[in-house]
Coordinates of C-alpha atoms and ligand atoms in Angstrom, one line a residue:
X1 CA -9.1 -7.7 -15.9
X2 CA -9.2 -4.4 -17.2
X3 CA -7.6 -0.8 -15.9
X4 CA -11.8 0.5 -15.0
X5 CA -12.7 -2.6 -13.2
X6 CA -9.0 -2.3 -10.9
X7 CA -10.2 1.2 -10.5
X8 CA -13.6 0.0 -8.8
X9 CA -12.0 -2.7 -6.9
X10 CA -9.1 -0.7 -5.7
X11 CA -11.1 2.3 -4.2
X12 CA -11.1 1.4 -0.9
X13 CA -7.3 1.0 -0.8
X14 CA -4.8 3.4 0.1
X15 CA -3.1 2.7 -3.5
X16 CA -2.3 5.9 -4.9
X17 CA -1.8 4.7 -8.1
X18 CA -1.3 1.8 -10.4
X19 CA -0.3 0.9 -13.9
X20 CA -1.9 -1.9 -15.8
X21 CA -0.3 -4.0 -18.5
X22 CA -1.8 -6.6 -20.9
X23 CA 1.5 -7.3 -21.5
X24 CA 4.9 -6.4 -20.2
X25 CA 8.6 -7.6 -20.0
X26 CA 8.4 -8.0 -16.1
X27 CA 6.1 -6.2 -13.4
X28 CA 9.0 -5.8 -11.0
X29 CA 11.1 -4.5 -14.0
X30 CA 8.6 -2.0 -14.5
X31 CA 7.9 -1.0 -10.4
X32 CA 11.5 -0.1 -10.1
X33 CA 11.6 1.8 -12.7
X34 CA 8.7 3.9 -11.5
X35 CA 10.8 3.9 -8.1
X36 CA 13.4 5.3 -9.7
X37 CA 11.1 8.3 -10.9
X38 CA 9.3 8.5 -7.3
X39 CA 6.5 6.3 -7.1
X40 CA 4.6 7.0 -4.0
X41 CA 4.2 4.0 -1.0
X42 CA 1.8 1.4 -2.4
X43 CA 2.0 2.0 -5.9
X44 CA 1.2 -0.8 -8.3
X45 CA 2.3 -2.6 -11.4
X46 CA -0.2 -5.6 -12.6
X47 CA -0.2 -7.5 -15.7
X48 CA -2.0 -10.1 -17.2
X49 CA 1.4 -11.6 -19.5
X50 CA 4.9 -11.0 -18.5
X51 CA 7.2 -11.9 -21.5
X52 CA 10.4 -11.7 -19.5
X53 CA 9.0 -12.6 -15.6
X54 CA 11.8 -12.9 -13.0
X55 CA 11.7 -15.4 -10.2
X56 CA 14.4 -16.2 -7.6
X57 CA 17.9 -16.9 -8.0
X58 CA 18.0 -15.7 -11.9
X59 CA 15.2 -18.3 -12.9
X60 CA 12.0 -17.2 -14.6
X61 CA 8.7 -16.8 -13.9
X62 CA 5.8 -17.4 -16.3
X63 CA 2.6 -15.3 -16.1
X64 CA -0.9 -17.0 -18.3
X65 CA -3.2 -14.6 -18.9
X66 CA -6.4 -14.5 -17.2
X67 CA -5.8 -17.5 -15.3
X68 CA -3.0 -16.1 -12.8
X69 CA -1.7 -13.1 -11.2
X70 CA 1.1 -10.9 -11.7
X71 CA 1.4 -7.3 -9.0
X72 CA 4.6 -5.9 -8.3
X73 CA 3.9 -3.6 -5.0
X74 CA 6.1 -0.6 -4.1
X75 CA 7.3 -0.2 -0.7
X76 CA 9.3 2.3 1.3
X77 CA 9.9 1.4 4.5
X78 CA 10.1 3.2 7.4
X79 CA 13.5 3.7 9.5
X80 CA 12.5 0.6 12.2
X81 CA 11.8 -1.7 8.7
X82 CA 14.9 -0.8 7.2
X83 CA 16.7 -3.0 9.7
X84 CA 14.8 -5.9 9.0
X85 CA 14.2 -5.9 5.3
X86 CA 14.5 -9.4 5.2
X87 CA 11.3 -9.2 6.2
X88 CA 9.4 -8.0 3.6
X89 CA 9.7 -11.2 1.9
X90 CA 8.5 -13.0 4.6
X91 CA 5.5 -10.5 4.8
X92 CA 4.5 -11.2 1.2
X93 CA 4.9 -15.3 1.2
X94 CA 2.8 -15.1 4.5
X95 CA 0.3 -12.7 3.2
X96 CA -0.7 -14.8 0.5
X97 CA -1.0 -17.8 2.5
X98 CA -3.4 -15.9 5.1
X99 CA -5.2 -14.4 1.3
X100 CA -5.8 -18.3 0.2
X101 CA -6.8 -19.3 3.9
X102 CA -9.1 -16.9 4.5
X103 CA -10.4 -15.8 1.3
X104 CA -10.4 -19.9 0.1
X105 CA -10.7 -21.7 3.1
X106 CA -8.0 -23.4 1.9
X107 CA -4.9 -24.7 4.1
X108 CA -1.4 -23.1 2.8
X109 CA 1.8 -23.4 4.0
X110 CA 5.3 -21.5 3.3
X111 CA 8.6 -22.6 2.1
X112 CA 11.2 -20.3 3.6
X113 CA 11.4 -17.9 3.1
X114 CA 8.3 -17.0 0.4
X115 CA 7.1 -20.0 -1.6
X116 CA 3.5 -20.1 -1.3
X117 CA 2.5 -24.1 -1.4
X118 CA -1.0 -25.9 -1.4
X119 CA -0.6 -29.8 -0.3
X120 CA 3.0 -29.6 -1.2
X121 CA 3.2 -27.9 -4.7
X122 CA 3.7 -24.6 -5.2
X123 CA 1.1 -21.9 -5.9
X124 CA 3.3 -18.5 -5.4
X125 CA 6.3 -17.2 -5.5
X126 CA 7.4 -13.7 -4.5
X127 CA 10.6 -11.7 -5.7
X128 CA 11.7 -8.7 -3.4
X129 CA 13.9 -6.6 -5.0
X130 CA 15.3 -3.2 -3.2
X131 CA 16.3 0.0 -5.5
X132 CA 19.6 1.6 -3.1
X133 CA 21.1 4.7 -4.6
X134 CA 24.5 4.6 -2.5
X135 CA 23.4 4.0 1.2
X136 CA 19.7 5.6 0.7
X137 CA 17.0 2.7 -0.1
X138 CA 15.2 4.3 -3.0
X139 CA 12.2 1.5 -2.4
X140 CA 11.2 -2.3 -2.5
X141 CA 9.3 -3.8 -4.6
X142 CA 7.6 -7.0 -3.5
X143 CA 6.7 -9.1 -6.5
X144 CA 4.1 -11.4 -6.6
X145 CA 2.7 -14.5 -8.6
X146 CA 0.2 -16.8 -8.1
X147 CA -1.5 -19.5 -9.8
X148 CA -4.6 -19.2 -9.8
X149 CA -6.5 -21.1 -12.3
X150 CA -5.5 -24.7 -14.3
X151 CA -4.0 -22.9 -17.1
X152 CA -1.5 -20.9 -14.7
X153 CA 0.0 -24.4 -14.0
X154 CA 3.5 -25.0 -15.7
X155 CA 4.3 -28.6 -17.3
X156 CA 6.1 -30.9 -14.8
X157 CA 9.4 -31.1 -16.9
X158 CA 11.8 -29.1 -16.2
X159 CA 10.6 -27.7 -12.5
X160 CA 12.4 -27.7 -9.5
X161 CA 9.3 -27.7 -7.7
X162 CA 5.8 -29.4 -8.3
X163 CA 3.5 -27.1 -8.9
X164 CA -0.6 -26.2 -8.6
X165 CA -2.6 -23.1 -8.7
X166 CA -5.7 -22.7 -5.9
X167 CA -8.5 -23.7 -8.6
X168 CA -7.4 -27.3 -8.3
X169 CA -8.0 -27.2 -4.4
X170 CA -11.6 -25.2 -4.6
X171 CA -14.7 -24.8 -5.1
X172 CA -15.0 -21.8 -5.2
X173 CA -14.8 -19.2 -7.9
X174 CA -11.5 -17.5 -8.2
X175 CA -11.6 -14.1 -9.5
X176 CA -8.2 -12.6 -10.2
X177 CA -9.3 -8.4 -9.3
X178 CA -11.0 -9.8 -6.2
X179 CA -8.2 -11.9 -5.3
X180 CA -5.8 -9.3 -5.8
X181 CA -8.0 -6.6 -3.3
X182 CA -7.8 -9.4 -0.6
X183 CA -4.1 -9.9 -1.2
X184 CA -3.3 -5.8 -0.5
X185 CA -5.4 -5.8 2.0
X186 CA -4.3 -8.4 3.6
X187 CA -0.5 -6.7 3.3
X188 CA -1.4 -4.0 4.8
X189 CA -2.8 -5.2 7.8
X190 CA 0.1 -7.8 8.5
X191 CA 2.7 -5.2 7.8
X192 CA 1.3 -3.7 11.0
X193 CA 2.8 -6.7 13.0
X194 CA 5.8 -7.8 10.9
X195 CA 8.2 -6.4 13.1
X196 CA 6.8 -8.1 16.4
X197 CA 7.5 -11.4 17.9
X198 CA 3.7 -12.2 17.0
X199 CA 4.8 -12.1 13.1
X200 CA 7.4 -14.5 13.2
X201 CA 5.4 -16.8 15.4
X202 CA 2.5 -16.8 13.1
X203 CA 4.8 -17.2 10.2
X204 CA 6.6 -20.6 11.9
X205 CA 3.2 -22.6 12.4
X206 CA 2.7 -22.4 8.7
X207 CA 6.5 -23.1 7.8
X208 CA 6.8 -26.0 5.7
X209 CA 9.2 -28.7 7.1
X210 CA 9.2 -27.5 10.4
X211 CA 11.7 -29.9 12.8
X212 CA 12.3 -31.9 10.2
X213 CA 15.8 -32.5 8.3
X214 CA 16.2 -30.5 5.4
X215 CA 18.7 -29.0 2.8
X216 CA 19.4 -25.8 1.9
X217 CA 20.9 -24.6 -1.2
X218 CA 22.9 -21.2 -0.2
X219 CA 23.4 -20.4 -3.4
X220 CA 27.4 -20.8 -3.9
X221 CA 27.6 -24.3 -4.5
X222 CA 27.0 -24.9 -1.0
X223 CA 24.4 -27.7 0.1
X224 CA 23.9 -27.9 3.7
X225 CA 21.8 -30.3 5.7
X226 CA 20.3 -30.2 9.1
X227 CA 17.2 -29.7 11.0
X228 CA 15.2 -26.5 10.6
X229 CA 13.9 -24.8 13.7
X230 CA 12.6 -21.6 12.6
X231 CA 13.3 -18.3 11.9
X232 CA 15.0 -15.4 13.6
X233 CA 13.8 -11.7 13.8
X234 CA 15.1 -10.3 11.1
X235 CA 14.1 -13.7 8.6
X236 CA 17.0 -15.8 8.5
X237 CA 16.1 -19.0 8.5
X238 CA 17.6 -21.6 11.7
X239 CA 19.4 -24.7 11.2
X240 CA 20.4 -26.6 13.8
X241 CA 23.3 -29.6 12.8
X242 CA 23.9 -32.8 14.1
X243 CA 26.5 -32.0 16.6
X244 CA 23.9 -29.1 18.0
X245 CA 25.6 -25.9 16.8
X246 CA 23.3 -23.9 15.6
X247 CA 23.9 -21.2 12.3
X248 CA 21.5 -18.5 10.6
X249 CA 21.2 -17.9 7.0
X250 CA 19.7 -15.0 5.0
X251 CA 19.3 -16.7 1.7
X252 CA 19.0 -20.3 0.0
X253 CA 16.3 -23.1 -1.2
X254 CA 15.3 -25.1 1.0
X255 CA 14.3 -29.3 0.0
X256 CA 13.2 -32.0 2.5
X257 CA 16.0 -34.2 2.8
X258 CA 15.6 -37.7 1.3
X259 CA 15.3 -40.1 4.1
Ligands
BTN1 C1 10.0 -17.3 -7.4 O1 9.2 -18.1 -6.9 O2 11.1 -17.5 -7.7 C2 9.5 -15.8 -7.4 C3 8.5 -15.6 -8.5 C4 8.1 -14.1 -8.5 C5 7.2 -13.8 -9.7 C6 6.5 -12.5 -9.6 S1 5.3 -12.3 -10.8 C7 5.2 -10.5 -10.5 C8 6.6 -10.1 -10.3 N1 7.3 -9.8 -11.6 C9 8.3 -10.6 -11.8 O3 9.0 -10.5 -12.8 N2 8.5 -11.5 -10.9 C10 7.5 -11.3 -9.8

């Protein structure tokens, strides 16, 4: 991948602009910096090695060159998406799962509220990060990764998570730039729908663990278990407990329970 070849690919997208890296500390590092400095709607940052990648809850994210990808997209959303901005994380788990489906003809599912996984293991992860400057929302910036090829794969030890990349599913050849041009556009388009009842619907016959018992890591030292029935309007994920009280929560990990 190279900043010419993006060029060609990109031309038919309404992307403004977009910096290219062979190396950075962190794409989403980078995009909200540019936010900071006004970086117009759809704005990119892509790089082919992140030395410093972020991924949820504080952990980190590793980027192999030419054998994964790494875009952090810039967002500013409009007053009705500033309500739900929950969403937009939602928006870029299920965008690449509708990319790898379509694109791959290959059967994804999500892991609430943005792992990306392929039979089970995990093939993206997304980071959205918002830039506030007091009560004004400066911009999101909706990071992604994907594995793409065998090398993007990280070694067992030491995951939370088994992972794969969508080479080890496929035939077919995987092209990072091309990948990358199906991935916006595929954005774009579902952004269209994300805040109707149709988007959330879509999104729940592709969530992983559906009806079944699960637990969910909150975050504060707090493991809770129950059944998951799906999400609300503004993303929170639905857990329904034993005695059939049900509660909402905006944030957490989510693991099949161990029968
Ligand atoms: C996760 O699964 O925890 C989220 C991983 C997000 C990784 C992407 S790679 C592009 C962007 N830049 C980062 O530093 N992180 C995101």
């Amino acid at each position: 991948m190279n900043k010419e070849m993006l060029e060609y690919a990109l031309d038919h997208l309404p992307i403004p602009s977009f910096r290219f890296f062979e190396e950075t500390d962190s794409t989403n590092t980078q995009a909200l910096n540019w936010v900071s400095q006004g970086a117009p709607e759809y704005s990119l940052v892509i790089a082919e090695k992140q030395t410093a990648g972020r991924g949820r809850s504080g952990r980190s994210w590793v980027t192999t060159p030419r054998s994964s990808l790494a875009v952090s997209i810039i967002l500013h959303p409009t007053k009705f998406e500033i309500g739900k901005l929950g969403l937009f994380s939602l928006l870029g788990g299920f965008s690449v799962l509708k990319m790898i489906e379509d694109s791959y003809q290959v059967n994804a599912q999500v892991k609430w509220p943005n792992d990306v996984l392929i039979e089970n293991k995990k093939t993206a992860g997304i980071l959205s990060e918002a830039l506030w400057q007091g009560e004004t929302l400066q911009g999101i910036v909706l990071g992604i990764g994907i594995n793409l090829l065998t090398p993007s794969v990280p070694p067992p030890d030491g995951l939370l998570f088994p992972a794969t990349c969508i080479q080890a599913h496929c035939d077919r050849e995987i092209d990072q730039i091309e990948t990358l041009a199906c991935l916006l556009e595929t954005i774009i388009k579902l952004r269209e729908s994300m805040l109707l009842p149709t988007f959330i619907n879509h999104y729940e016959e592709k969530l992983a663990y559906m009806d079944q018992i699960i637990s969910l890591d909150t975050g504060e030292a707090n493991i809770i278990s129950g059944h998951l029935v799906g999400v609300d309007e503004y993303g929170n994920v639905r857990i329904r407990f034993a005695d059939g009280n049900e509660k909402i929560f905006p944030i957490g990990d989510i693991k099949l329970r161990p029968l």
